[in-house]
mmCIF file of C-alpha atoms in Angstrom:
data_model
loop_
_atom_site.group_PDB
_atom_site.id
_atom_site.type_symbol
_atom_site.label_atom_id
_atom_site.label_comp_id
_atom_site.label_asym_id
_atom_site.label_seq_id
_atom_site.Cartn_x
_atom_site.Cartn_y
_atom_site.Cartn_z
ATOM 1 C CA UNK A 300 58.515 87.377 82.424
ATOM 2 C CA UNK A 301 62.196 87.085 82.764
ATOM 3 C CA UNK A 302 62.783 87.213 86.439
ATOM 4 C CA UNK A 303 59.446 89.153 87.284
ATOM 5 C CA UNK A 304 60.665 92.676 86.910
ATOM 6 C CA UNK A 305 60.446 93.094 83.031
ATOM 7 C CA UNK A 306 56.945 94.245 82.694
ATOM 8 C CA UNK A 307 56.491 95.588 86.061
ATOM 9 C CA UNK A 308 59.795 96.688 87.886
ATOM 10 C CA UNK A 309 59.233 97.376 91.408
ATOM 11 C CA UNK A 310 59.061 100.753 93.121
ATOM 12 C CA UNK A 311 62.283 99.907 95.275
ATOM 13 C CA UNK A 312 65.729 100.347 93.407
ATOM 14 C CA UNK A 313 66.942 97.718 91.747
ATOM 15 C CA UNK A 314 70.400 97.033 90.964
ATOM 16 C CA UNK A 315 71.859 94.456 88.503
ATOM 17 C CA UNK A 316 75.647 92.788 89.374
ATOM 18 C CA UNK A 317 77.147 91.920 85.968
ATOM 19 C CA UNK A 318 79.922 89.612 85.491
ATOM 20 C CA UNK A 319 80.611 88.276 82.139
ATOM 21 C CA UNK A 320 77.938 87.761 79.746
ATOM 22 C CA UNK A 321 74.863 89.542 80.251
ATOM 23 C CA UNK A 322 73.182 88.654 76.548
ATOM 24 C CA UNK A 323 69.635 88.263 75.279
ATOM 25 C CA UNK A 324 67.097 87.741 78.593
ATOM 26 C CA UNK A 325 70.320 88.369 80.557
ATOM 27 C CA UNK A 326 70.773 91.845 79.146
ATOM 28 C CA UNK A 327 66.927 92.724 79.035
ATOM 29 C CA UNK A 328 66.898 91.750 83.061
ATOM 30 C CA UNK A 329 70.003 94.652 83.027
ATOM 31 C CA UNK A 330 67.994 96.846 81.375
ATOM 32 C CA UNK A 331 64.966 96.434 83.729
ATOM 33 C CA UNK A 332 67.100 97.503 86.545
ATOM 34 C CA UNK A 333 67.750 100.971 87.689
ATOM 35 C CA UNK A 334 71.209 100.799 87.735
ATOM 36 C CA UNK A 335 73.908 98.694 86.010
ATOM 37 C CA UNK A 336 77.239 97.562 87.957
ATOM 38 C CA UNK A 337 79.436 95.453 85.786
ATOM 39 C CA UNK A 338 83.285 94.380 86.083
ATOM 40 C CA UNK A 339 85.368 95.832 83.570
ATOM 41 C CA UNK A 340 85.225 92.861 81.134
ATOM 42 C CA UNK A 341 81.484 92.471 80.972
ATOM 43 C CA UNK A 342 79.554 92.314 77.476
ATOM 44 C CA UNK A 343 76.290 93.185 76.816
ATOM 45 C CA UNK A 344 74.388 92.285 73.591
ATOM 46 C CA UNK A 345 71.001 91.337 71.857
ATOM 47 C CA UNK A 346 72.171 88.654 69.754
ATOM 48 C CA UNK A 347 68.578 87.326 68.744
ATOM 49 C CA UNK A 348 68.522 89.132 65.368
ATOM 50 C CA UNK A 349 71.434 86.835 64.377
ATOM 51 C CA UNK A 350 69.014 84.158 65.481
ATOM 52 C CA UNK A 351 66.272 85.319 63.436
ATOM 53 C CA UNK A 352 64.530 86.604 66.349
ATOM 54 C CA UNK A 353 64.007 89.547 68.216
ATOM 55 C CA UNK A 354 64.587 90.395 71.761
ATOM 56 C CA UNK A 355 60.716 90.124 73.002
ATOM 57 C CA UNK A 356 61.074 90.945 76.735
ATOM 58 C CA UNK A 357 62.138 94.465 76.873
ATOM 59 C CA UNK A 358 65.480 94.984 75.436
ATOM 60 C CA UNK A 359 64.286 96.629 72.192
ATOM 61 C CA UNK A 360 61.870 99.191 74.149
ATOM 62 C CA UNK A 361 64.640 100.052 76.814
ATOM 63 C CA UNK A 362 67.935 100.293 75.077
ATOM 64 C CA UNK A 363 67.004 103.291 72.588
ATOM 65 C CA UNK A 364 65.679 105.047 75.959
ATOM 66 C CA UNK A 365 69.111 104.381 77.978
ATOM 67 C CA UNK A 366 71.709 105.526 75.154
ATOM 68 C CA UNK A 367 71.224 107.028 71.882
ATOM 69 C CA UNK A 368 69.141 106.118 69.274
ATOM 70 C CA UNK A 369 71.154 105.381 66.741
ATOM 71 C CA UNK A 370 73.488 103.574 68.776
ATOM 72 C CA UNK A 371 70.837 101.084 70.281
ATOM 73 C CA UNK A 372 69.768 100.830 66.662
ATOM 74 C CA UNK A 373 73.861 99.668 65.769
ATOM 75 C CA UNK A 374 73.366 97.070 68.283
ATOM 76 C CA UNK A 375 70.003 96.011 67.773
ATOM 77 C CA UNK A 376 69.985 95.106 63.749
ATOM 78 C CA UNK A 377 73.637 93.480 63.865
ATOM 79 C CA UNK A 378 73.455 91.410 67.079
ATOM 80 C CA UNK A 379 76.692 92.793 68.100
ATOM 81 C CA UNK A 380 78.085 92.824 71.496
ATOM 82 C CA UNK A 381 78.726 96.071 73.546
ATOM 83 C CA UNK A 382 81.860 96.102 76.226
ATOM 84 C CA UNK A 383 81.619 97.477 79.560
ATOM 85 C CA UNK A 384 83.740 99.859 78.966
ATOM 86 C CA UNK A 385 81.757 101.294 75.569
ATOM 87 C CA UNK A 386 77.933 100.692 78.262
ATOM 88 C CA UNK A 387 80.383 103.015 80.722
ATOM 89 C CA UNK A 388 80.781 105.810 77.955
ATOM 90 C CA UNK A 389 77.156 105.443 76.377
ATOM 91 C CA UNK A 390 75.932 105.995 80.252
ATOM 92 C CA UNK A 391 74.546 102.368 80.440
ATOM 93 C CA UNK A 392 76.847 101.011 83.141
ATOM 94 C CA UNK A 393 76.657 103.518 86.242
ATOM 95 C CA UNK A 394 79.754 102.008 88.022
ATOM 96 C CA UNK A 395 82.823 99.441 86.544
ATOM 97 C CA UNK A 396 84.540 96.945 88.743
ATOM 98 C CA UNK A 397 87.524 95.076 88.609
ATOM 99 C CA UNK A 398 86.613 90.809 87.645
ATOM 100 C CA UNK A 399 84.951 89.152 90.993
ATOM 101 C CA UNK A 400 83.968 93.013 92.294
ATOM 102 C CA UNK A 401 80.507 93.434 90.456
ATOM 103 C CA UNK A 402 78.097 92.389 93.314
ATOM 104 C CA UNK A 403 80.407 94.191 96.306
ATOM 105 C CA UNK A 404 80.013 97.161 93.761
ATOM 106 C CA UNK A 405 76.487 96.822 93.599
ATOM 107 C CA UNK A 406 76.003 96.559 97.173
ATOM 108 C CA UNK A 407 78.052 99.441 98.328
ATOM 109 C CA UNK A 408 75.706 101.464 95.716
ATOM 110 C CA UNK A 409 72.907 99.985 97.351
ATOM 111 C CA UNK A 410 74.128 100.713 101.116
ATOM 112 C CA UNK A 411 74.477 104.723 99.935
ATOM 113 C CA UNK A 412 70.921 104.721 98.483
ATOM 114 C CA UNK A 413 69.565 103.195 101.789
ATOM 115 C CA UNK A 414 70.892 105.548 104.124
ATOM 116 C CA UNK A 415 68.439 107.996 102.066
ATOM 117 C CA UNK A 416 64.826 108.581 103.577
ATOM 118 C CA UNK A 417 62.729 105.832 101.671
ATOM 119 C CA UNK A 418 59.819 107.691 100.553
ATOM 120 C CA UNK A 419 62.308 110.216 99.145
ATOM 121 C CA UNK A 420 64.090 107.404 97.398
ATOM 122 C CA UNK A 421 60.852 105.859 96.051
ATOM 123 C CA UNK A 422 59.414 109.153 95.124
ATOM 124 C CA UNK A 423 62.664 110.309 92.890
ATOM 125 C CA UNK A 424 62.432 107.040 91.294
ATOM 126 C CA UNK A 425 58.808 107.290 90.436
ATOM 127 C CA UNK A 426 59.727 110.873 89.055
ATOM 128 C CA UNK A 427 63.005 110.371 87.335
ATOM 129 C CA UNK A 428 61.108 106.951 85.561
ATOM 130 C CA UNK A 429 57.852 108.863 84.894
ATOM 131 C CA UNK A 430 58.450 112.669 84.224
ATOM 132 C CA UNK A 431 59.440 112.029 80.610
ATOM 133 C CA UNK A 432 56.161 110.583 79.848
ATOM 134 C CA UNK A 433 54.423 113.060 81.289
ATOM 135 C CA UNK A 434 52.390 115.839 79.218
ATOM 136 C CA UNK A 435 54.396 118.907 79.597
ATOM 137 C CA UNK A 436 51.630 121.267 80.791
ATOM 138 C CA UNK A 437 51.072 119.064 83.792
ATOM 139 C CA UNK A 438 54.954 118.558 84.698
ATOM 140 C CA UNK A 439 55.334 120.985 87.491
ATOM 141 C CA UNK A 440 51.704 120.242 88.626
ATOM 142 C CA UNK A 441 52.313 116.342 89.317
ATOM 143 C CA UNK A 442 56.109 117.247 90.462
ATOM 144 C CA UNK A 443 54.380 118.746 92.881
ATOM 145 C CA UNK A 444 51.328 116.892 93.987
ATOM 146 C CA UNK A 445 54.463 114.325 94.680
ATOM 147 C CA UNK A 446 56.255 116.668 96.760
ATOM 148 C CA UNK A 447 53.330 117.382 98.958
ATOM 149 C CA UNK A 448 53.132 113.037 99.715
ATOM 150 C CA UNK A 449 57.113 114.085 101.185
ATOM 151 C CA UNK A 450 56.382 117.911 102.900
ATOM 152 C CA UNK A 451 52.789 117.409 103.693
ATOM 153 C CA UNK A 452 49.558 118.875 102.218
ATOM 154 C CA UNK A 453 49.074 122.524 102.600
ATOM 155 C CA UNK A 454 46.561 122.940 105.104
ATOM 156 C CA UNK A 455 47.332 126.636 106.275
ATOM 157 C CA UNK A 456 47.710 128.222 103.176
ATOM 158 C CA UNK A 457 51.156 128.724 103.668
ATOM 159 C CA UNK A 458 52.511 126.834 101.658
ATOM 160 C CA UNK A 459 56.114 128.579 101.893
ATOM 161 C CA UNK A 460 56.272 128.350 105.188
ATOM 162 C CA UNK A 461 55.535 124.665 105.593
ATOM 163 C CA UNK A 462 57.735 124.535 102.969
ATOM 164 C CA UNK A 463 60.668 126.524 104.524
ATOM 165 C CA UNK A 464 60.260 124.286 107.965
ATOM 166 C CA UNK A 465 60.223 121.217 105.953
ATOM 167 C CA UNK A 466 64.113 122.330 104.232
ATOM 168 C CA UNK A 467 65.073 123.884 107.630
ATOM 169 C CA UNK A 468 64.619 120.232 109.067
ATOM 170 C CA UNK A 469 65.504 118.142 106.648
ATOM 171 C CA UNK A 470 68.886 120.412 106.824
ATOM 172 C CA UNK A 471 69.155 120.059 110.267
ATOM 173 C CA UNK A 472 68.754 116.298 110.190
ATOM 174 C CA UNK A 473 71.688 116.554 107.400
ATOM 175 C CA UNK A 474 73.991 118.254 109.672
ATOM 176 C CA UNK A 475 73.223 116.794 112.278
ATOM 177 C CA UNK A 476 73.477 113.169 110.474
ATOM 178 C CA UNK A 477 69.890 112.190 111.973
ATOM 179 C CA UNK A 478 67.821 109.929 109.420
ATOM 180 C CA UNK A 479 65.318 112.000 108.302
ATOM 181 C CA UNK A 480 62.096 109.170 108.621
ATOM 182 C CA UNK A 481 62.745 108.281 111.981
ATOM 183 C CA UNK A 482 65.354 110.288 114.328
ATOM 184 C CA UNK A 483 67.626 108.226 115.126
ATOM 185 C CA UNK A 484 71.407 108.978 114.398
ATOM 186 C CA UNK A 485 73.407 107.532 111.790
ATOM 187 C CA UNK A 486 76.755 107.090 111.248
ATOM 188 C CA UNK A 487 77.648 110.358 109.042
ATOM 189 C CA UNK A 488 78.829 109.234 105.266
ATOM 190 C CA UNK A 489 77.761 105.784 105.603
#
């Protein structure tokens, strides 16, 4: 559906560029994205009850989980639209732009995420999507099978240690403004 990523959204970031309207599909493609960059005079809505419909791809299963649920609810039985500026305050839009600025926004977001390490990035993702879903007796238990897919299984029984060598490099790569997957230097802040 709707662009490919409502159903299943891919493990990579994804970023949605908003100028003007983003309404109905529009707005359930938003909401399927990890992050929201819109200009400043943006509008966001599910009109379809005013339709006699309902919005089918998403937008009624992601908005309650992205701002609070009686809020979502507001929006969802009258139809109404929702400024940038009100998504901003909710915690829906993670960055506003000025008119024309939405994509450049989005792309200097994206540029900061990809100077991360990539498993790091897909693994937080994964986590920060999942965790809430997750039964809370096995929280710390999968948090941590996940970590070991970053640091490494622990093979010695020292688990610490590897543990401690894993921070001491990954620090040293910080510092030292090496990326972290492969070596090679990068240009510090970028």
């Amino acid at each position: 559906g709707l662009g490919g990523i409502i159903e299943t959204p891919p493990k990579k970031p994804v970023i949605a560029a908003v100028e003007g309207f983003a309404l109905a599909g529009g707005f359930e493609i938003a909401l399927a994205c990890d992050l929201i960059v819109a200009t400043d005079n943006a509008q966001f809505g599910l009109p379809e009850v005013k339709r006699g419909l309902i919005a089918g791809s998403g937008g009624l299963l992601r908005l309650p989980q992205r701002i609070p649920r009686q809020i979502a609810m507001q929006y969802a039985l009258t139809g109404e639209m929702m400024s940038a500026t009100e998504a901003r305050q909710w915690g829906l839009v993670n960055l506003l732009t000025s008119p024309g600025e939405a994509l450049h926004g989005a792309k200097t977001l994206a540029h900061k995420i990809a100077a991360n390490a990539p498993l790091a990035v897909r693994t937080s993702k994964h986590m920060v999507t999942d965790a809430l879903h997750w039964p809370a007796d096995e929280r710390w238990q999968r948090q941590n099978a996940l970590l070991e897919t970053i640091i490494g299984p622990d093979r010695t029984g020292t688990k610490d240690i590897v543990y401690m060598n894993f921070v001491q490099g990954a620090a040293s790569a910080f510092v030292l403004a090496v990326d972290p997957d492969t070596g090679e230097s990068r240009q510090v802040g970028a």
